[in-house]
Coordinates of C-alpha atoms and ligand atoms in Angstrom, one line a residue:
X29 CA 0.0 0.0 0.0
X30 CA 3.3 2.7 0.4
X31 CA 4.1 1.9 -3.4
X32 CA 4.2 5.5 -4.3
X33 CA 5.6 6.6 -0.7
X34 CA 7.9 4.1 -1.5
X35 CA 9.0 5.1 -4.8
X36 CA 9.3 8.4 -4.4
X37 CA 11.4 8.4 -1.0
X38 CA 13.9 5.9 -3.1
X39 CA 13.5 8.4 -6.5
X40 CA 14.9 11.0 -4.2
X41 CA 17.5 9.3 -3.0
X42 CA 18.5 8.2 -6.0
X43 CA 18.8 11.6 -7.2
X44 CA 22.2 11.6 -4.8
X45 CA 23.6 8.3 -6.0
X46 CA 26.6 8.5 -8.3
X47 CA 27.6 12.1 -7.9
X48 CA 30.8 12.5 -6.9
X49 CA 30.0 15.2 -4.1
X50 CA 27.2 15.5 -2.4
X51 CA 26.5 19.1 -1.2
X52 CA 24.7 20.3 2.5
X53 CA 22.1 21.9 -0.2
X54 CA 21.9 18.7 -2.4
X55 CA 21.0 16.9 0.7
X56 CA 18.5 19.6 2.1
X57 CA 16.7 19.0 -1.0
X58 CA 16.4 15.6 -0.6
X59 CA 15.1 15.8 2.4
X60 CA 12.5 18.2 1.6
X61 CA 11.5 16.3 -1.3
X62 CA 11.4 13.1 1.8
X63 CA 9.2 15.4 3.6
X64 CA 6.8 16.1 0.6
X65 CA 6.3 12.3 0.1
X66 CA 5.6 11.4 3.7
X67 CA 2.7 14.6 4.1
X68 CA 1.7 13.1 0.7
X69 CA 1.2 9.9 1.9
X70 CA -0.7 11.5 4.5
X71 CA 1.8 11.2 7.3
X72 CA 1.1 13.2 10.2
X73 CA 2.4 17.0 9.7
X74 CA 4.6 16.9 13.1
X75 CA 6.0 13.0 12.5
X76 CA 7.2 13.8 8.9
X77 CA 8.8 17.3 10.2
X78 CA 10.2 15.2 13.3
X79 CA 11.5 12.6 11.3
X80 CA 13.5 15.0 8.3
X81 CA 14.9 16.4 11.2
X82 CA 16.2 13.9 12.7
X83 CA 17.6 11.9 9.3
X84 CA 19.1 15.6 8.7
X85 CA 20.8 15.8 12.6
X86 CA 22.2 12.4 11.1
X87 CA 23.6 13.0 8.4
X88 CA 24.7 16.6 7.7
X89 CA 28.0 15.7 9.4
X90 CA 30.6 16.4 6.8
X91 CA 31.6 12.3 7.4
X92 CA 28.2 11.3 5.4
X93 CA 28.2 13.7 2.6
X94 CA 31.9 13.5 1.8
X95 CA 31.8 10.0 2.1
X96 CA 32.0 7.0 -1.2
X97 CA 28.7 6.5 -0.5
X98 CA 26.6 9.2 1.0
X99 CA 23.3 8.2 -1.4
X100 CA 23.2 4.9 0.4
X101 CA 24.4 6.5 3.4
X102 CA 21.9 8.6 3.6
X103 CA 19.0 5.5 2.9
X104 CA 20.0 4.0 5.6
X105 CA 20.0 6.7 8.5
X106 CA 16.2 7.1 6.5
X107 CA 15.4 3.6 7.3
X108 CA 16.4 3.7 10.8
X109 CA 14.2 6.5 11.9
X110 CA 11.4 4.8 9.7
X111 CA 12.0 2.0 12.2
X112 CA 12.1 4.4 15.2
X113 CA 8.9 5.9 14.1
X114 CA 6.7 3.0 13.6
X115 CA 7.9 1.7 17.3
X116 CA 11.5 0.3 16.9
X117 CA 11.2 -3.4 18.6
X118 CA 8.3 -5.2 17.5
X119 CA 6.0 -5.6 20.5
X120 CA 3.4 -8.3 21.6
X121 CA 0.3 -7.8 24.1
X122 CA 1.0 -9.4 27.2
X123 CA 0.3 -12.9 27.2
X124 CA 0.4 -14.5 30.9
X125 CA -0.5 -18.4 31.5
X126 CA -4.1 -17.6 32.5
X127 CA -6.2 -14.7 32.9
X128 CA -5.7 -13.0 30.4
X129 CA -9.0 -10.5 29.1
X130 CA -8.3 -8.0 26.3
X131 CA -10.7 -5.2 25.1
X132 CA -11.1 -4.6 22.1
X133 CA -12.6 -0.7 21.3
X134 CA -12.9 1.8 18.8
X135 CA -15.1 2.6 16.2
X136 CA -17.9 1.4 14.4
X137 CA -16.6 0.4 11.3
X138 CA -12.9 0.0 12.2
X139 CA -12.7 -4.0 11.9
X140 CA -13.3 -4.7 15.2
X141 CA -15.5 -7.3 15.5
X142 CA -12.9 -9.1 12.4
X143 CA -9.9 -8.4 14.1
X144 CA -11.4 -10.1 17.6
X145 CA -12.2 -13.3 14.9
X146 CA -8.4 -13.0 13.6
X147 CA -6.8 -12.7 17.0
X148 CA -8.7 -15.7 18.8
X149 CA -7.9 -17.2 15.6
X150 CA -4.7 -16.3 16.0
X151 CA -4.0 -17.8 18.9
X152 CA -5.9 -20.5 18.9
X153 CA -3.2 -21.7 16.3
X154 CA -0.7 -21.1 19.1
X155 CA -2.4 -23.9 21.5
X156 CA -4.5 -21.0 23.7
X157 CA -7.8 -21.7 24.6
X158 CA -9.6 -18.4 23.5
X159 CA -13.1 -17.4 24.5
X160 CA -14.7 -15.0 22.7
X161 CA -17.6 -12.0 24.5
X162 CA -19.8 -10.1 22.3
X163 CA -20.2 -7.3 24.8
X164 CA -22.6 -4.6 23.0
X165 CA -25.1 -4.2 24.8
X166 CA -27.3 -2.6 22.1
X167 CA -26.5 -4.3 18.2
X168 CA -27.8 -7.9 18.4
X169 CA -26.7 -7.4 14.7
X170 CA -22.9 -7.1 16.1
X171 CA -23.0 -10.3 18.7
X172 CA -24.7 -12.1 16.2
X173 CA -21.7 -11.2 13.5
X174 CA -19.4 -12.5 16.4
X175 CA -21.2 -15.1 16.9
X176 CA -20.8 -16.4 13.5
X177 CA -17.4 -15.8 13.5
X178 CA -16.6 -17.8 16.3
X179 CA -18.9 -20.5 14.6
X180 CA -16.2 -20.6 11.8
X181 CA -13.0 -20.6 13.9
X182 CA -14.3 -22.9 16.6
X183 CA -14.5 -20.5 19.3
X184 CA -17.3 -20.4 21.6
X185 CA -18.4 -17.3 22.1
X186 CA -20.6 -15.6 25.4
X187 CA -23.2 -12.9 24.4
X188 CA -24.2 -10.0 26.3
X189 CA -28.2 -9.2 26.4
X190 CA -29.6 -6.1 25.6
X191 CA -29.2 -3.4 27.9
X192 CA -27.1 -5.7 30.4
X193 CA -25.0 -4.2 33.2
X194 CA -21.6 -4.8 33.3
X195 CA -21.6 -6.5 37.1
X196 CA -23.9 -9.1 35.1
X197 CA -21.3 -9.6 32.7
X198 CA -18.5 -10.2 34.6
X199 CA -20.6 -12.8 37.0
X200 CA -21.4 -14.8 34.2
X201 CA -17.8 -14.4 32.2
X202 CA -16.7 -16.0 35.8
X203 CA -19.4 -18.5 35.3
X204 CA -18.9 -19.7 32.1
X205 CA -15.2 -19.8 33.1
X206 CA -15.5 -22.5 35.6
X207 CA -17.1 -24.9 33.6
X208 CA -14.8 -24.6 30.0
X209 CA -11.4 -23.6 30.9
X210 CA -10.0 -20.3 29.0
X211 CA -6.9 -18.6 29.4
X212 CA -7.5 -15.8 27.0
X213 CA -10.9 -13.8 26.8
X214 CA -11.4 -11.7 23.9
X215 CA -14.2 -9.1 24.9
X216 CA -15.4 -7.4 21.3
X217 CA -16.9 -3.9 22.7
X218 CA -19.5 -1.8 21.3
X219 CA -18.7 0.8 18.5
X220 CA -20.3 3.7 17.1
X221 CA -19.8 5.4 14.0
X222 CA -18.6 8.8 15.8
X223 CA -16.7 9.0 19.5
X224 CA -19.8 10.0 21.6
X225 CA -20.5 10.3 25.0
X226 CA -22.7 7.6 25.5
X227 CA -20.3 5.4 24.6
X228 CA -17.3 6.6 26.2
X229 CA -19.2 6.0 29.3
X230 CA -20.5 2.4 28.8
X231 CA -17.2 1.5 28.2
X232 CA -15.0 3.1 31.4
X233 CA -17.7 1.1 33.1
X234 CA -17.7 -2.3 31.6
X235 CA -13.5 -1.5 31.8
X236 CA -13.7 -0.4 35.3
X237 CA -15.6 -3.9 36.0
X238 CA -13.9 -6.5 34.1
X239 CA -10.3 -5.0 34.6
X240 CA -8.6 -5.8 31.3
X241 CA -5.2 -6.9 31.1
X242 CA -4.8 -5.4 27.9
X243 CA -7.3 -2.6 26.3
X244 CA -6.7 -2.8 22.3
X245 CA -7.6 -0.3 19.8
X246 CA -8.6 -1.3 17.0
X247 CA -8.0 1.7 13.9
X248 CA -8.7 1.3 10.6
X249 CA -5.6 2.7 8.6
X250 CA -7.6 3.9 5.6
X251 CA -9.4 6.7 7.9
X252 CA -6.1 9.5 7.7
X253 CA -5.9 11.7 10.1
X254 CA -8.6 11.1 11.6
X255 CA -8.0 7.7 12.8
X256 CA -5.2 9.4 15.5
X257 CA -8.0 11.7 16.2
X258 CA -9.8 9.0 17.3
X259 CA -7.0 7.1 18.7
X260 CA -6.2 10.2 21.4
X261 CA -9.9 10.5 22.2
X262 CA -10.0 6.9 23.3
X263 CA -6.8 6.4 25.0
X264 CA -7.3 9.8 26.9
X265 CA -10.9 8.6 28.3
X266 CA -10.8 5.1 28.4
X267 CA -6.7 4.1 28.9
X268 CA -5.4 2.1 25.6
X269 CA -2.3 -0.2 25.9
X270 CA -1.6 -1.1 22.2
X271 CA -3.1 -0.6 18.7
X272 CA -4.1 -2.9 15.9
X273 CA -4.1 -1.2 12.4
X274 CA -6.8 -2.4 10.1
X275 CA -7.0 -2.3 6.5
X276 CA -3.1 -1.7 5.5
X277 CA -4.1 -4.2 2.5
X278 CA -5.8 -1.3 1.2
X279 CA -4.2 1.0 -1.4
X280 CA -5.2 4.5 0.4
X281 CA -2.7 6.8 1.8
X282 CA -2.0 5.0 4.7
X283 CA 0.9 7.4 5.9
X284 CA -1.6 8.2 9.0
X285 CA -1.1 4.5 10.5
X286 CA 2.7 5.5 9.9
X287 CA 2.2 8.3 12.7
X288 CA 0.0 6.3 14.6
X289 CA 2.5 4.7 17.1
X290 CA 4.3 8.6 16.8
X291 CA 1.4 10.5 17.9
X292 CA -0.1 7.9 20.4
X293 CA 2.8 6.8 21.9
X294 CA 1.2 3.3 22.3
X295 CA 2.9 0.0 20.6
X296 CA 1.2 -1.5 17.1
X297 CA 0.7 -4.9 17.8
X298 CA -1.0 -6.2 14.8
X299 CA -1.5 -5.1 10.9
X300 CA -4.8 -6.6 9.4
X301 CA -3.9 -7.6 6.1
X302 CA -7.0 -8.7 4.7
X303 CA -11.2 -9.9 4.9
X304 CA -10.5 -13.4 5.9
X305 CA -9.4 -14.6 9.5
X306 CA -6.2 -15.4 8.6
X307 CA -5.4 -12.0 7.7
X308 CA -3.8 -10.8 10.8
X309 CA -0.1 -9.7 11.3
X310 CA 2.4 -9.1 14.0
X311 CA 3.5 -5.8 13.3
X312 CA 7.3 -5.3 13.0
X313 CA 8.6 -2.4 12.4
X314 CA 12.0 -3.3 10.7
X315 CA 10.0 -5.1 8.0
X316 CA 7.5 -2.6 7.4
X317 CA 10.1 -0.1 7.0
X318 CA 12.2 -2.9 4.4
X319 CA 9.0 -2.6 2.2
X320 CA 9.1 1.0 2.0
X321 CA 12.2 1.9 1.2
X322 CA 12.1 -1.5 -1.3
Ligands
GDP418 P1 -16.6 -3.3 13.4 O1 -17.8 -2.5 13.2 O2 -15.5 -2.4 13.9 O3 -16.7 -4.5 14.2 O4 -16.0 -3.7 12.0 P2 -16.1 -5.1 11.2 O5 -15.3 -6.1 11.9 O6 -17.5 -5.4 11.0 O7 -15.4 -4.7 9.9 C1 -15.8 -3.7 9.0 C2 -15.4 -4.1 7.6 O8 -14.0 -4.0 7.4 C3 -15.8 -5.5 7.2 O9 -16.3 -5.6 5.9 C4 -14.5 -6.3 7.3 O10 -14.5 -7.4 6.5 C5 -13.5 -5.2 6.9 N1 -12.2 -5.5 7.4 C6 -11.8 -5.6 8.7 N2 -10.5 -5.7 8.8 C7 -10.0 -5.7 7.6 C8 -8.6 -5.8 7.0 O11 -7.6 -5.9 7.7 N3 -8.5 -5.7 5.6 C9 -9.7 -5.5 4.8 N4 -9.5 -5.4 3.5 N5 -10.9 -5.4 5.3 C10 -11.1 -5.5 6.7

């Protein structure tokens, strides 16, 4: 989906390759046109201006420019801070022996309800004994979607009733726990098309009763800028601990999923790649940032 980020990054670059001297304004210009591609892309203004920065801190020093190779130089230091800006180390959630309960929130839309299919899929694969919870409260149409899902991965999964409170929820979550052992519960929240309220609220609640070990937003990639929008308002009311990018299969402009770990400062933990179940990724960085650069 970065084939154009991707291209033009390395036609800049390439612009520097085979001269024989490599001036403090060649490279300026480089990294200005570096700077246009990434706010093309629709990186986040700040990241892209943080990041040229940085690559310039880098490699101004008279030991880059005037050395055999400052073009390639030069690609490198660029794909080291394209590490450091999607998150350096590749990151998991945490996964203890038993108890573990993950949220997963955001909006309507996002690929939330898929990605809680992929991730008990997922793991599943891995020997885990997930249980699905199709937690909202008011869309039967959503539980039932879930419900289906977990039909298809073999996954049970425990349905909320209309208008339940979330003290009922937990009491029989710890019910159905004691008769079919699960060590990881996957609790798919409500979503709404827009952040509201209403919805903010239902969720601190039902979080403030369960006690997640992990809260997980899920942020569908082809949204722009919006999506970190969206991304702050949730972690500042409700407390996220990692991200899972939806939709990078798509061919938008997916520089905002780029910023996403920037501006959030919380850890991508999974790409979804695709409609099916197995399309779910651990995110790592270093590869991502192989594929753009080519
Ligand atoms: P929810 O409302 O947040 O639960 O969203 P859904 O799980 O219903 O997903 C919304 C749409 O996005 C569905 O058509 C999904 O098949 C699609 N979708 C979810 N994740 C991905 C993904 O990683 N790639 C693609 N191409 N489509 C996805």
């Amino acid at each position: 989906m970065f084939e154009s980020l991707s291209q033009r990054i390395r036609a800049a670059v390439d612009k520097l390759r085979g001269r024989g001297r490599i001036t403090e304004a060649d490279l300026k210009a480089t990294l200005r046109e570096i700077r246009m591609s990434l706010l093309e892309a629709d990186v986040n203004f700040e990241v892209a201006k943080n990041f040229v920065n940085k690559v310039q801190e880098k490699t101004l020093g008279q030991a880059v420019l005037e050395s055999l190779t400052p073009a390639e130089q030069i690609l490198s230091v660029v794909y080291e801070e394209l590490v450091e800006m999607l998150g350096g180390e590749a990151k998991q959630p945490l996964l203890k022996n038993e108890g573990n309960l993950w949220f997963m929130v955001g909006l309507q839309g996002s690929g939330k309800t898929t990605t809680s299919g992929k991730l008990a899929h997922f793991y599943k694969s891995k020997g885990r004994r997930p249980l699905l919870v199709a937690a909202d409260t008011q869309r039967p149409a959503a539980r039932e979607q879930l419900r289906i899902l977990g039909e298809k991965i073999g996954v049970p999964v425990l349905e909320v009733a209309d208008g339940e409170r979330p003290e009922t929820t937990r009491a029989r979550l710890q019910q159905h726990l004691t008769f079919d052992y699960r060590d990881l519960v996957i609790v798919d929240t409500a979503g709404r098309l827009q952040i509201d309220q209403a919805l903010m609220d239902e969720l601190a609640q039902l979080k403030q009763v369960m006690g997640p070990s992990e809260t997980l937003l899920v942020v569908d990639s082809m949204t722009g800028q919006e999506a970190l929008n969206v991304s702050k308002a949730f972690d500042e009311r409700i407390g996220v601990t990692g991200l899972i990018l939806t939709k990078l299969d798509g061919d938008a402009r997916g520089g905002a999923a780029l910023s996403a770990r920037y501006v959030t400062g919380k850890p991508i933990y999974f790409a979804g790649v695709s409609e099916k179940v197995e399309g779910l990724e651990p995110f790592y960085p270093d590869r991502l940032a192989q594929r753009i650069l080519g």
